[in-house]
């Protein structure tokens, strides 16, 4: 067989050739813009040509500080297409961490949305590898800045060649992109994505039984393009000629609902907090929107509460698909769909299955281990999930923490799961969040989901708090829906029939807002710190 | 990223783990049998263990002479799973050619269906590399044979280990299978398939926009498993947990229609002559069958006449999908589906598009060339189709004819195509069948399709016949439907409005049957020979 290298450039080339009329709809600070793949292809080639003129060479890192828009999409293909590496800076990291990762990655050129100028201006004298800044904007003249040398993205494109030929003599294992993930302690950890990994991951997104991404879809990634490549959707969607809707910056639930309505979005993807927001908006203003085009909400990043899945499906008739992955896994590992013979189950049983994270997708392997070895697939035993396969990282970029997470050829995810007889994984906790009470394990996520199933509870987080007798005991923090009231005792009574006695939290605390991480996950370490002395 | 090797063993392992209850329905000479993937998995491991005991080592060739049944499926995974190479012998080749390819491949063990014993008994003393024969049958005792040493497949399995571990320290480029394709002149040419090629091809079959093969499908490959791995369907179907129906030997249109009805087949695949037969059966006995489960008939191997596509879709409401590929391409290269914005076209326009062979699937590249270089994608210019990518062969197995077909990194397919603005290829001819009349090209396939669109014409073949003045001129041979009558003049009149005057055949000959190749294609060289002096 021919080598037939798996390179990212083939994706944009296919879109140019087969889908030149299909569109990318991009929301920027200047409004909503429409580009065909013919235009995106030409602009991508111009961007690569411009970067080449600025001295970007094979293997160099080119970074973005940007939202989901057409220019970011162009960088997705221009940078790997010239053999360089796209570093999508996680703009929700602290300024100190952004400074660190720019230097750690040795970024050479920064593509920046004007709204992030202040962050860069504050650190510009401490990032010696950066040779040029490119402002991603339609504004002319450019906004004032102390960054130098500074270029206009659009002016560079005008002066560049539309006929840039993508570099083909790469190795498919060569790096194409990188992304840093925040760590519980210490600096963010870098993950490098290869051409091969991203290409195979894109295949998996197109499979009928996974994302089923198709030319006939209209795909809106709400998950940011600086976060695991918006789950790889922009790559796969371009390859398959899918219409893309890029929601841009500072979007609201109203705006997302409007984009779905106006652009007839068929598939969208994001973390549970996004969908909680959309759900509230639909509950309040259903008559304003038409959600009938939507065939799938893909939800990952953390476990979605069953109540939310039920509300989307039963109240709003929107299929809600649970998936699991992480920065280290490009990210798709599992996805929850019923098997054909499960379609006949009662609707509650089906919901129980679909609230799990689902079966491993073709191409990867999973297992879970605890102190006694590999766990049985019985839906009961808990173990840490291990993953391996061609789109799983095998190291953190120049980082000693590699040895902790990558062992014996498997990624140790730090997620505690059960696996049922059908192969569905269910995340029961993070290794570090698990409550260890008197030598037994208590899943904080199970308790949180149970709490969130209560009518009054909008969000809940459970953490293990040091306890003089039991080592640790669970304590819950909850945020109620506006204008609802409930007592601690009522919530405890609500939990009791659902769990063993020793699982019931020792206390429930009411809060106005839960601490969240930069990507919208509950920040349990902050909560844990706050409650350090709570049970002493 | 991890290497994550693309090995075939991961497919059967996934079926065992995630789909142990799903079924393979197998028709053998003893009737219809049902096996779960758990059973198929265990039997596959036993077969590998048995072959190991017989001395099969990594890289050895193990050959099959068999129809589509469960034992053949087990060999599909056992042989590559132990690092050996599965040679699926094309049983429609002549005995001389079968003798040649066994020796050319240096097959070590032959797995044989009892009905092929006479072929092997006749050549048994001329195949010195073969050390053992295994009889694929439920019969006990085994049928008498002069082959030696001879083993019973089922007895070997009983004595073998169900815990055989598939070999993982292979290179993904290692050979997994091979298949010989008949050549116009000379010996059959061998194509070797790698683990990587078959795995990537399986991904492509599962994409929503190509085969869309899913766990919820019931897949019946009618195309033989000795012919390009039944188009790769058994691999992909096993990987995705799809129910499989194996129709076995000597099937009739009635039997296929019954299997579709009884097993609720959703997708089936084969060459046009198979579907012509099924169409006749449905036209005659529609009330006997229920075709409502069928979501796709995949048709390839040669171009399907538009009339047949129309009849399946309009008369029987069965979606008919045209695809293109060849032994050298594993085989999927293109597949004809409407783009979303073409759904609004008039039904005749849609049919025109769907009668083409379609757009190249993700992962491959195509172009077409003629004497002036690369042709434009305008639907008019004709050129030879060139293909490249990771599941395209790069040589014929130990064969000097490699240099003719594999040039500059492209497979030269020998097929003459047009490519339209949307990227749809349309096969207009084989390089060798094209009629060259006075320096201009005439597509025999276009003429054949036009003839077959006439109510009376069941099959038609057009060949170029030597002509004293024009070098070559087209002559048509037609087979009429039973109980229909039409004159040569009527057919010529029927063609005239559809073609330039110089395209109209010089003669039309009525026949009872057209000569066909071993895989059911019109055998034009035989016809050409027969008509050599026809216009002199």
PDB file of N, CA, C and O in Angstrom, chain A residues 1-4 10 14 18 21 172-173 192 194 196 200 203 206-209 212 214-215 239 339-340 360 362-363 389-390 392 394 411 422, chain B residues 1-4 10 14 18 21 172-173 192 194 196 200 203 206-209 212 214-215 239 339-340 360 362-363 389-390 392 394 411 422:
ATOM      1  N   UNK A   1       0.847  -1.194   0.000  1.00  0.00           N
ATOM      2  CA  UNK A   1       0.000   0.000   0.000  1.00  0.00           C
ATOM      3  C   UNK A   1       0.890   1.254   0.000  1.00  0.00           C
ATOM      4  O   UNK A   1       1.980   1.252   0.556  1.00  0.00           O
ATOM      5  N   UNK A   2       0.359   2.313  -0.600  1.00  0.00           N
ATOM      6  CA  UNK A   2       1.063   3.593  -0.556  1.00  0.00           C
ATOM      7  C   UNK A   2       1.137   4.096   0.885  1.00  0.00           C
ATOM      8  O   UNK A   2       0.287   3.761   1.706  1.00  0.00           O
ATOM      9  N   UNK A   3       2.125   4.931   1.165  1.00  0.00           N
ATOM     10  CA  UNK A   3       2.229   5.496   2.499  1.00  0.00           C
ATOM     11  C   UNK A   3       0.986   6.356   2.790  1.00  0.00           C
ATOM     12  O   UNK A   3       0.349   6.225   3.819  1.00  0.00           O
ATOM     13  N   UNK A   4       0.611   7.244   1.828  1.00  0.00           N
ATOM     14  CA  UNK A   4      -0.598   8.052   2.006  1.00  0.00           C
ATOM     15  C   UNK A   4      -0.625   8.754   3.338  1.00  0.00           C
ATOM     16  O   UNK A   4      -1.456   8.482   4.189  1.00  0.00           O
ATOM     17  N   UNK A  10      -4.739  17.962   3.801  1.00  0.00           N
ATOM     18  CA  UNK A  10      -5.696  17.308   2.908  1.00  0.00           C
ATOM     19  C   UNK A  10      -7.134  17.736   3.220  1.00  0.00           C
ATOM     20  O   UNK A  10      -8.007  17.673   2.359  1.00  0.00           O
ATOM     21  N   UNK A  14      -9.545  19.335   0.436  1.00  0.00           N
ATOM     22  CA  UNK A  14     -10.792  18.661   0.043  1.00  0.00           C
ATOM     23  C   UNK A  14     -11.962  19.647   0.078  1.00  0.00           C
ATOM     24  O   UNK A  14     -12.815  19.640  -0.807  1.00  0.00           O
ATOM     25  N   UNK A  18     -14.086  20.122  -3.252  1.00  0.00           N
ATOM     26  CA  UNK A  18     -15.401  19.475  -3.333  1.00  0.00           C
ATOM     27  C   UNK A  18     -16.528  20.350  -2.789  1.00  0.00           C
ATOM     28  O   UNK A  18     -17.686  20.151  -3.160  1.00  0.00           O
ATOM     29  N   UNK A  21     -18.598  25.979  -2.439  1.00  0.00           N
ATOM     30  CA  UNK A  21     -19.738  26.884  -2.201  1.00  0.00           C
ATOM     31  C   UNK A  21     -20.235  26.831  -0.765  1.00  0.00           C
ATOM     32  O   UNK A  21     -21.020  27.678  -0.356  1.00  0.00           O
ATOM     33  N   UNK A 172       3.837  12.124   9.177  1.00  0.00           N
ATOM     34  CA  UNK A 172       2.507  12.271   9.779  1.00  0.00           C
ATOM     35  C   UNK A 172       2.558  12.331  11.303  1.00  0.00           C
ATOM     36  O   UNK A 172       1.613  12.780  11.939  1.00  0.00           O
ATOM     37  N   UNK A 173       3.667  11.909  11.890  1.00  0.00           N
ATOM     38  CA  UNK A 173       3.826  12.022  13.344  1.00  0.00           C
ATOM     39  C   UNK A 173       4.316  13.407  13.762  1.00  0.00           C
ATOM     40  O   UNK A 173       4.434  13.682  14.956  1.00  0.00           O
ATOM     41  N   UNK A 192       0.965  17.998  22.832  1.00  0.00           N
ATOM     42  CA  UNK A 192       1.260  18.243  21.417  1.00  0.00           C
ATOM     43  C   UNK A 192       0.446  17.276  20.562  1.00  0.00           C
ATOM     44  O   UNK A 192       0.431  16.078  20.813  1.00  0.00           O
ATOM     45  N   UNK A 194      -0.360  15.562  16.849  1.00  0.00           N
ATOM     46  CA  UNK A 194       0.302  15.280  15.571  1.00  0.00           C
ATOM     47  C   UNK A 194      -0.703  15.339  14.418  1.00  0.00           C
ATOM     48  O   UNK A 194      -1.918  15.249  14.627  1.00  0.00           O
ATOM     49  N   UNK A 196      -1.113  13.006  12.302  1.00  0.00           N
ATOM     50  CA  UNK A 196      -1.758  11.680  12.321  1.00  0.00           C
ATOM     51  C   UNK A 196      -2.868  11.613  13.361  1.00  0.00           C
ATOM     52  O   UNK A 196      -3.978  11.154  13.074  1.00  0.00           O
ATOM     53  N   UNK A 200      -6.830  10.995  12.371  1.00  0.00           N
ATOM     54  CA  UNK A 200      -7.565   9.802  12.807  1.00  0.00           C
ATOM     55  C   UNK A 200      -8.734  10.193  13.712  1.00  0.00           C
ATOM     56  O   UNK A 200      -9.830   9.633  13.628  1.00  0.00           O
ATOM     57  N   UNK A 203     -11.554  11.261  11.543  1.00  0.00           N
ATOM     58  CA  UNK A 203     -12.282  10.095  11.037  1.00  0.00           C
ATOM     59  C   UNK A 203     -13.304   9.653  12.087  1.00  0.00           C
ATOM     60  O   UNK A 203     -14.473   9.402  11.785  1.00  0.00           O
ATOM     61  N   UNK A 206     -16.490  11.495  12.321  1.00  0.00           N
ATOM     62  CA  UNK A 206     -17.410  11.354  11.200  1.00  0.00           C
ATOM     63  C   UNK A 206     -18.167  10.035  11.175  1.00  0.00           C
ATOM     64  O   UNK A 206     -19.104   9.874  10.390  1.00  0.00           O
ATOM     65  N   UNK A 207     -17.778   9.094  12.033  1.00  0.00           N
ATOM     66  CA  UNK A 207     -18.432   7.790  12.015  1.00  0.00           C
ATOM     67  C   UNK A 207     -19.907   7.928  12.383  1.00  0.00           C
ATOM     68  O   UNK A 207     -20.271   8.683  13.283  1.00  0.00           O
ATOM     69  N   UNK A 208     -20.724   7.153  11.699  1.00  0.00           N
ATOM     70  CA  UNK A 208     -22.166   7.212  11.927  1.00  0.00           C
ATOM     71  C   UNK A 208     -22.508   7.026  13.406  1.00  0.00           C
ATOM     72  O   UNK A 208     -23.431   7.659  13.920  1.00  0.00           O
ATOM     73  N   UNK A 209     -21.762   6.168  14.109  1.00  0.00           N
ATOM     74  CA  UNK A 209     -22.084   5.870  15.504  1.00  0.00           C
ATOM     75  C   UNK A 209     -21.440   6.821  16.507  1.00  0.00           C
ATOM     76  O   UNK A 209     -21.618   6.655  17.706  1.00  0.00           O
ATOM     77  N   UNK A 212     -21.064  11.358  13.710  1.00  0.00           N
ATOM     78  CA  UNK A 212     -21.806  11.279  12.462  1.00  0.00           C
ATOM     79  C   UNK A 212     -21.733  12.578  11.664  1.00  0.00           C
ATOM     80  O   UNK A 212     -22.634  12.906  10.905  1.00  0.00           O
ATOM     81  N   UNK A 214     -21.418  15.269   9.026  1.00  0.00           N
ATOM     82  CA  UNK A 214     -21.730  15.090   7.612  1.00  0.00           C
ATOM     83  C   UNK A 214     -21.723  16.420   6.878  1.00  0.00           C
ATOM     84  O   UNK A 214     -21.872  17.487   7.482  1.00  0.00           O
ATOM     85  N   UNK A 215     -21.610  16.328   5.572  1.00  0.00           N
ATOM     86  CA  UNK A 215     -21.719  17.523   4.726  1.00  0.00           C
ATOM     87  C   UNK A 215     -23.043  18.227   4.968  1.00  0.00           C
ATOM     88  O   UNK A 215     -23.135  19.460   4.908  1.00  0.00           O
ATOM     89  N   UNK A 239     -13.066  19.047   6.653  1.00  0.00           N
ATOM     90  CA  UNK A 239     -12.764  17.871   5.821  1.00  0.00           C
ATOM     91  C   UNK A 239     -14.023  17.358   5.127  1.00  0.00           C
ATOM     92  O   UNK A 239     -14.000  16.973   3.955  1.00  0.00           O
ATOM     93  N   UNK A 339     -27.332   1.148  22.056  1.00  0.00           N
ATOM     94  CA  UNK A 339     -27.191   0.108  21.043  1.00  0.00           C
ATOM     95  C   UNK A 339     -28.583  -0.213  20.494  1.00  0.00           C
ATOM     96  O   UNK A 339     -29.596   0.044  21.162  1.00  0.00           O
ATOM     97  N   UNK A 340     -28.597  -0.774  19.300  1.00  0.00           N
ATOM     98  CA  UNK A 340     -29.897  -0.956  18.638  1.00  0.00           C
ATOM     99  C   UNK A 340     -30.876  -1.746  19.509  1.00  0.00           C
ATOM    100  O   UNK A 340     -32.055  -1.410  19.579  1.00  0.00           O
ATOM    101  N   UNK A 360     -16.230   3.196  24.275  1.00  0.00           N
ATOM    102  CA  UNK A 360     -15.021   3.692  23.610  1.00  0.00           C
ATOM    103  C   UNK A 360     -15.223   3.663  22.092  1.00  0.00           C
ATOM    104  O   UNK A 360     -15.819   2.740  21.544  1.00  0.00           O
ATOM    105  N   UNK A 362     -14.222   3.521  17.998  1.00  0.00           N
ATOM    106  CA  UNK A 362     -13.281   2.693  17.249  1.00  0.00           C
ATOM    107  C   UNK A 362     -11.912   3.376  17.135  1.00  0.00           C
ATOM    108  O   UNK A 362     -11.847   4.570  16.831  1.00  0.00           O
ATOM    109  N   UNK A 363     -10.871   2.610  17.387  1.00  0.00           N
ATOM    110  CA  UNK A 363      -9.515   3.145  17.268  1.00  0.00           C
ATOM    111  C   UNK A 363      -8.793   3.264  18.596  1.00  0.00           C
ATOM    112  O   UNK A 363      -7.573   3.342  18.628  1.00  0.00           O
ATOM    113  N   UNK A 389      -4.120   4.707  22.380  1.00  0.00           N
ATOM    114  CA  UNK A 389      -4.504   4.723  20.972  1.00  0.00           C
ATOM    115  C   UNK A 389      -3.831   5.869  20.235  1.00  0.00           C
ATOM    116  O   UNK A 389      -3.110   6.672  20.835  1.00  0.00           O
ATOM    117  N   UNK A 390      -4.079   5.938  18.920  1.00  0.00           N
ATOM    118  CA  UNK A 390      -3.270   6.839  18.082  1.00  0.00           C
ATOM    119  C   UNK A 390      -3.581   8.327  18.221  1.00  0.00           C
ATOM    120  O   UNK A 390      -2.883   9.125  17.614  1.00  0.00           O
ATOM    121  N   UNK A 392      -3.976   9.631  21.424  1.00  0.00           N
ATOM    122  CA  UNK A 392      -3.750   9.864  22.848  1.00  0.00           C
ATOM    123  C   UNK A 392      -2.301  10.337  23.024  1.00  0.00           C
ATOM    124  O   UNK A 392      -1.376   9.734  22.474  1.00  0.00           O
ATOM    125  N   UNK A 394       1.401  10.971  24.520  1.00  0.00           N
ATOM    126  CA  UNK A 394       2.281  10.062  25.241  1.00  0.00           C
ATOM    127  C   UNK A 394       3.243  10.813  26.164  1.00  0.00           C
ATOM    128  O   UNK A 394       4.140  10.221  26.743  1.00  0.00           O
ATOM    129  N   UNK A 411      -2.316   6.132  29.031  1.00  0.00           N
ATOM    130  CA  UNK A 411      -2.582   7.395  29.723  1.00  0.00           C
ATOM    131  C   UNK A 411      -3.413   7.091  30.961  1.00  0.00           C
ATOM    132  O   UNK A 411      -4.490   6.470  30.864  1.00  0.00           O
ATOM    133  N   UNK A 422     -22.098  -3.572  29.134  1.00  0.00           N
ATOM    134  CA  UNK A 422     -22.184  -3.148  27.737  1.00  0.00           C
ATOM    135  C   UNK A 422     -20.975  -2.315  27.316  1.00  0.00           C
ATOM    136  O   UNK A 422     -20.901  -1.848  26.181  1.00  0.00           O
TER     137      UNK A 422
ATOM    138  N   UNK B   1       2.046  12.115  20.525  1.00  0.00           N
ATOM    139  CA  UNK B   1       0.954  11.155  20.482  1.00  0.00           C
ATOM    140  C   UNK B   1       1.519   9.736  20.499  1.00  0.00           C
ATOM    141  O   UNK B   1       2.601   9.485  19.981  1.00  0.00           O
ATOM    142  N   UNK B   2       0.748   8.829  21.085  1.00  0.00           N
ATOM    143  CA  UNK B   2       1.147   7.426  21.056  1.00  0.00           C
ATOM    144  C   UNK B   2       1.141   6.926  19.612  1.00  0.00           C
ATOM    145  O   UNK B   2       0.423   7.463  18.767  1.00  0.00           O
ATOM    146  N   UNK B   3       1.916   5.860  19.376  1.00  0.00           N
ATOM    147  CA  UNK B   3       1.920   5.287  18.029  1.00  0.00           C
ATOM    148  C   UNK B   3       0.526   4.736  17.706  1.00  0.00           C
ATOM    149  O   UNK B   3      -0.030   5.025  16.659  1.00  0.00           O
ATOM    150  N   UNK B   4      -0.062   3.970  18.633  1.00  0.00           N
ATOM    151  CA  UNK B   4      -1.427   3.470  18.419  1.00  0.00           C
ATOM    152  C   UNK B   4      -1.577   2.792  17.072  1.00  0.00           C
ATOM    153  O   UNK B   4      -2.296   3.250  16.199  1.00  0.00           O
ATOM    154  N   UNK B  10      -7.691  -5.226  16.459  1.00  0.00           N
ATOM    155  CA  UNK B  10      -8.512  -4.358  17.314  1.00  0.00           C
ATOM    156  C   UNK B  10      -9.992  -4.436  16.931  1.00  0.00           C
ATOM    157  O   UNK B  10     -10.860  -4.183  17.763  1.00  0.00           O
ATOM    158  N   UNK B  14     -12.804  -5.429  19.631  1.00  0.00           N
ATOM    159  CA  UNK B  14     -13.864  -4.480  19.990  1.00  0.00           C
ATOM    160  C   UNK B  14     -15.236  -5.155  19.912  1.00  0.00           C
ATOM    161  O   UNK B  14     -16.091  -4.953  20.767  1.00  0.00           O
ATOM    162  N   UNK B  18     -17.516  -5.132  23.153  1.00  0.00           N
ATOM    163  CA  UNK B  18     -18.658  -4.201  23.194  1.00  0.00           C
ATOM    164  C   UNK B  18     -19.936  -4.789  22.606  1.00  0.00           C
ATOM    165  O   UNK B  18     -21.025  -4.310  22.914  1.00  0.00           O
ATOM    166  N   UNK B  21     -23.245  -9.780  22.169  1.00  0.00           N
ATOM    167  CA  UNK B  21     -24.555 -10.396  21.887  1.00  0.00           C
ATOM    168  C   UNK B  21     -24.974 -10.238  20.431  1.00  0.00           C
ATOM    169  O   UNK B  21     -25.914 -10.887  19.988  1.00  0.00           O
ATOM    170  N   UNK B 172       2.182  -1.549  11.390  1.00  0.00           N
ATOM    171  CA  UNK B 172       0.876  -1.385  10.745  1.00  0.00           C
ATOM    172  C   UNK B 172       0.977  -1.477   9.226  1.00  0.00           C
ATOM    173  O   UNK B 172      -0.024  -1.680   8.548  1.00  0.00           O
ATOM    174  N   UNK B 173       2.179  -1.323   8.687  1.00  0.00           N
ATOM    175  CA  UNK B 173       2.358  -1.484   7.246  1.00  0.00           C
ATOM    176  C   UNK B 173       2.527  -2.943   6.837  1.00  0.00           C
ATOM    177  O   UNK B 173       2.611  -3.253   5.651  1.00  0.00           O
ATOM    178  N   UNK B 192      -1.489  -6.683  -2.368  1.00  0.00           N
ATOM    179  CA  UNK B 192      -1.310  -6.980  -0.945  1.00  0.00           C
ATOM    180  C   UNK B 192      -1.911  -5.841  -0.119  1.00  0.00           C
ATOM    181  O   UNK B 192      -1.641  -4.667  -0.377  1.00  0.00           O
ATOM    182  N   UNK B 194      -2.413  -3.980   3.578  1.00  0.00           N
ATOM    183  CA  UNK B 194      -1.752  -3.847   4.876  1.00  0.00           C
ATOM    184  C   UNK B 194      -2.782  -3.666   5.986  1.00  0.00           C
ATOM    185  O   UNK B 194      -3.935  -3.289   5.742  1.00  0.00           O
ATOM    186  N   UNK B 196      -2.728  -1.278   8.079  1.00  0.00           N
ATOM    187  CA  UNK B 196      -3.038   0.156   8.051  1.00  0.00           C
ATOM    188  C   UNK B 196      -4.076   0.467   6.988  1.00  0.00           C
ATOM    189  O   UNK B 196      -5.046   1.176   7.231  1.00  0.00           O
ATOM    190  N   UNK B 200      -7.803   1.995   7.838  1.00  0.00           N
ATOM    191  CA  UNK B 200      -8.230   3.330   7.380  1.00  0.00           C
ATOM    192  C   UNK B 200      -9.431   3.208   6.442  1.00  0.00           C
ATOM    193  O   UNK B 200     -10.358   4.027   6.485  1.00  0.00           O
ATOM    194  N   UNK B 203     -12.496   2.834   8.503  1.00  0.00           N
ATOM    195  CA  UNK B 203     -12.950   4.147   8.987  1.00  0.00           C
ATOM    196  C   UNK B 203     -13.801   4.810   7.905  1.00  0.00           C
ATOM    197  O   UNK B 203     -14.879   5.323   8.170  1.00  0.00           O
ATOM    198  N   UNK B 206     -17.325   3.756   7.539  1.00  0.00           N
ATOM    199  CA  UNK B 206     -18.228   4.115   8.626  1.00  0.00           C
ATOM    200  C   UNK B 206     -18.652   5.568   8.633  1.00  0.00           C
ATOM    201  O   UNK B 206     -19.551   5.957   9.388  1.00  0.00           O
ATOM    202  N   UNK B 207     -18.020   6.386   7.795  1.00  0.00           N
ATOM    203  CA  UNK B 207     -18.357   7.816   7.792  1.00  0.00           C
ATOM    204  C   UNK B 207     -19.807   8.024   7.373  1.00  0.00           C
ATOM    205  O   UNK B 207     -20.302   7.364   6.462  1.00  0.00           O
ATOM    206  N   UNK B 208     -20.448   8.968   8.042  1.00  0.00           N
ATOM    207  CA  UNK B 208     -21.856   9.250   7.759  1.00  0.00           C
ATOM    208  C   UNK B 208     -22.086   9.503   6.269  1.00  0.00           C
ATOM    209  O   UNK B 208     -23.119   9.108   5.724  1.00  0.00           O
ATOM    210  N   UNK B 209     -21.131  10.162   5.597  1.00  0.00           N
ATOM    211  CA  UNK B 209     -21.338  10.527   4.194  1.00  0.00           C
ATOM    212  C   UNK B 209     -20.893   9.443   3.209  1.00  0.00           C
ATOM    213  O   UNK B 209     -20.994   9.633   2.001  1.00  0.00           O
ATOM    214  N   UNK B 212     -21.671   4.936   5.985  1.00  0.00           N
ATOM    215  CA  UNK B 212     -22.422   5.199   7.210  1.00  0.00           C
ATOM    216  C   UNK B 212     -22.686   3.929   8.001  1.00  0.00           C
ATOM    217  O   UNK B 212     -23.670   3.832   8.730  1.00  0.00           O
ATOM    218  N   UNK B 214     -23.097   1.236  10.642  1.00  0.00           N
ATOM    219  CA  UNK B 214     -23.406   1.502  12.049  1.00  0.00           C
ATOM    220  C   UNK B 214     -23.738   0.209  12.780  1.00  0.00           C
ATOM    221  O   UNK B 214     -24.101  -0.806  12.166  1.00  0.00           O
ATOM    222  N   UNK B 215     -23.651   0.274  14.098  1.00  0.00           N
ATOM    223  CA  UNK B 215     -24.060  -0.861  14.936  1.00  0.00           C
ATOM    224  C   UNK B 215     -25.500  -1.245  14.641  1.00  0.00           C
ATOM    225  O   UNK B 215     -25.880  -2.413  14.703  1.00  0.00           O
ATOM    226  N   UNK B 239     -15.940  -4.367  13.290  1.00  0.00           N
ATOM    227  CA  UNK B 239     -15.407  -3.282  14.134  1.00  0.00           C
ATOM    228  C   UNK B 239     -16.532  -2.482  14.794  1.00  0.00           C
ATOM    229  O   UNK B 239     -16.459  -2.102  15.953  1.00  0.00           O
ATOM    230  N   UNK B 339     -25.115  16.318  -2.550  1.00  0.00           N
ATOM    231  CA  UNK B 339     -24.770  17.294  -1.521  1.00  0.00           C
ATOM    232  C   UNK B 339     -26.067  17.925  -1.014  1.00  0.00           C
ATOM    233  O   UNK B 339     -27.086  17.915  -1.707  1.00  0.00           O
ATOM    234  N   UNK B 340     -25.998  18.475   0.181  1.00  0.00           N
ATOM    235  CA  UNK B 340     -27.227  18.963   0.811  1.00  0.00           C
ATOM    236  C   UNK B 340     -27.964  19.958  -0.091  1.00  0.00           C
ATOM    237  O   UNK B 340     -29.186  19.920  -0.197  1.00  0.00           O
ATOM    238  N   UNK B 360     -14.725  11.721  -4.371  1.00  0.00           N
ATOM    239  CA  UNK B 360     -13.686  10.954  -3.669  1.00  0.00           C
ATOM    240  C   UNK B 360     -13.934  11.038  -2.159  1.00  0.00           C
ATOM    241  O   UNK B 360     -14.326  12.078  -1.635  1.00  0.00           O
ATOM    242  N   UNK B 362     -13.066  10.946   1.963  1.00  0.00           N
ATOM    243  CA  UNK B 362     -11.982  11.543   2.762  1.00  0.00           C
ATOM    244  C   UNK B 362     -10.816  10.569   2.922  1.00  0.00           C
ATOM    245  O   UNK B 362     -11.031   9.393   3.218  1.00  0.00           O
ATOM    246  N   UNK B 363      -9.616  11.071   2.691  1.00  0.00           N
ATOM    247  CA  UNK B 363      -8.428  10.244   2.857  1.00  0.00           C
ATOM    248  C   UNK B 363      -7.706   9.942   1.562  1.00  0.00           C
ATOM    249  O   UNK B 363      -6.529   9.595   1.580  1.00  0.00           O
ATOM    250  N   UNK B 389      -3.356   7.433  -2.050  1.00  0.00           N
ATOM    251  CA  UNK B 389      -3.781   7.515  -0.658  1.00  0.00           C
ATOM    252  C   UNK B 389      -3.413   6.262   0.093  1.00  0.00           C
ATOM    253  O   UNK B 389      -2.873   5.314  -0.482  1.00  0.00           O
ATOM    254  N   UNK B 390      -3.718   6.254   1.403  1.00  0.00           N
ATOM    255  CA  UNK B 390      -3.171   5.202   2.263  1.00  0.00           C
ATOM    256  C   UNK B 390      -3.811   3.826   2.110  1.00  0.00           C
ATOM    257  O   UNK B 390      -3.339   2.886   2.739  1.00  0.00           O
ATOM    258  N   UNK B 392      -4.403   2.612  -1.093  1.00  0.00           N
ATOM    259  CA  UNK B 392      -4.187   2.321  -2.517  1.00  0.00           C
ATOM    260  C   UNK B 392      -2.886   1.524  -2.650  1.00  0.00           C
ATOM    261  O   UNK B 392      -1.868   1.904  -2.063  1.00  0.00           O
ATOM    262  N   UNK B 394       0.614   0.061  -4.021  1.00  0.00           N
ATOM    263  CA  UNK B 394       1.713   0.738  -4.716  1.00  0.00           C
ATOM    264  C   UNK B 394       2.498  -0.221  -5.606  1.00  0.00           C
ATOM    265  O   UNK B 394       3.526   0.154  -6.154  1.00  0.00           O
ATOM    266  N   UNK B 411      -1.725   5.592  -8.652  1.00  0.00           N
ATOM    267  CA  UNK B 411      -2.247   4.426  -9.353  1.00  0.00           C
ATOM    268  C   UNK B 411      -2.949   4.904 -10.625  1.00  0.00           C
ATOM    269  O   UNK B 411      -3.842   5.761 -10.562  1.00  0.00           O
ATOM    270  N   UNK B 422     -18.672  19.647  -9.421  1.00  0.00           N
ATOM    271  CA  UNK B 422     -18.902  19.259  -8.027  1.00  0.00           C
ATOM    272  C   UNK B 422     -17.947  18.170  -7.569  1.00  0.00           C
ATOM    273  O   UNK B 422     -18.018  17.719  -6.431  1.00  0.00           O
TER     274      UNK B 422
END
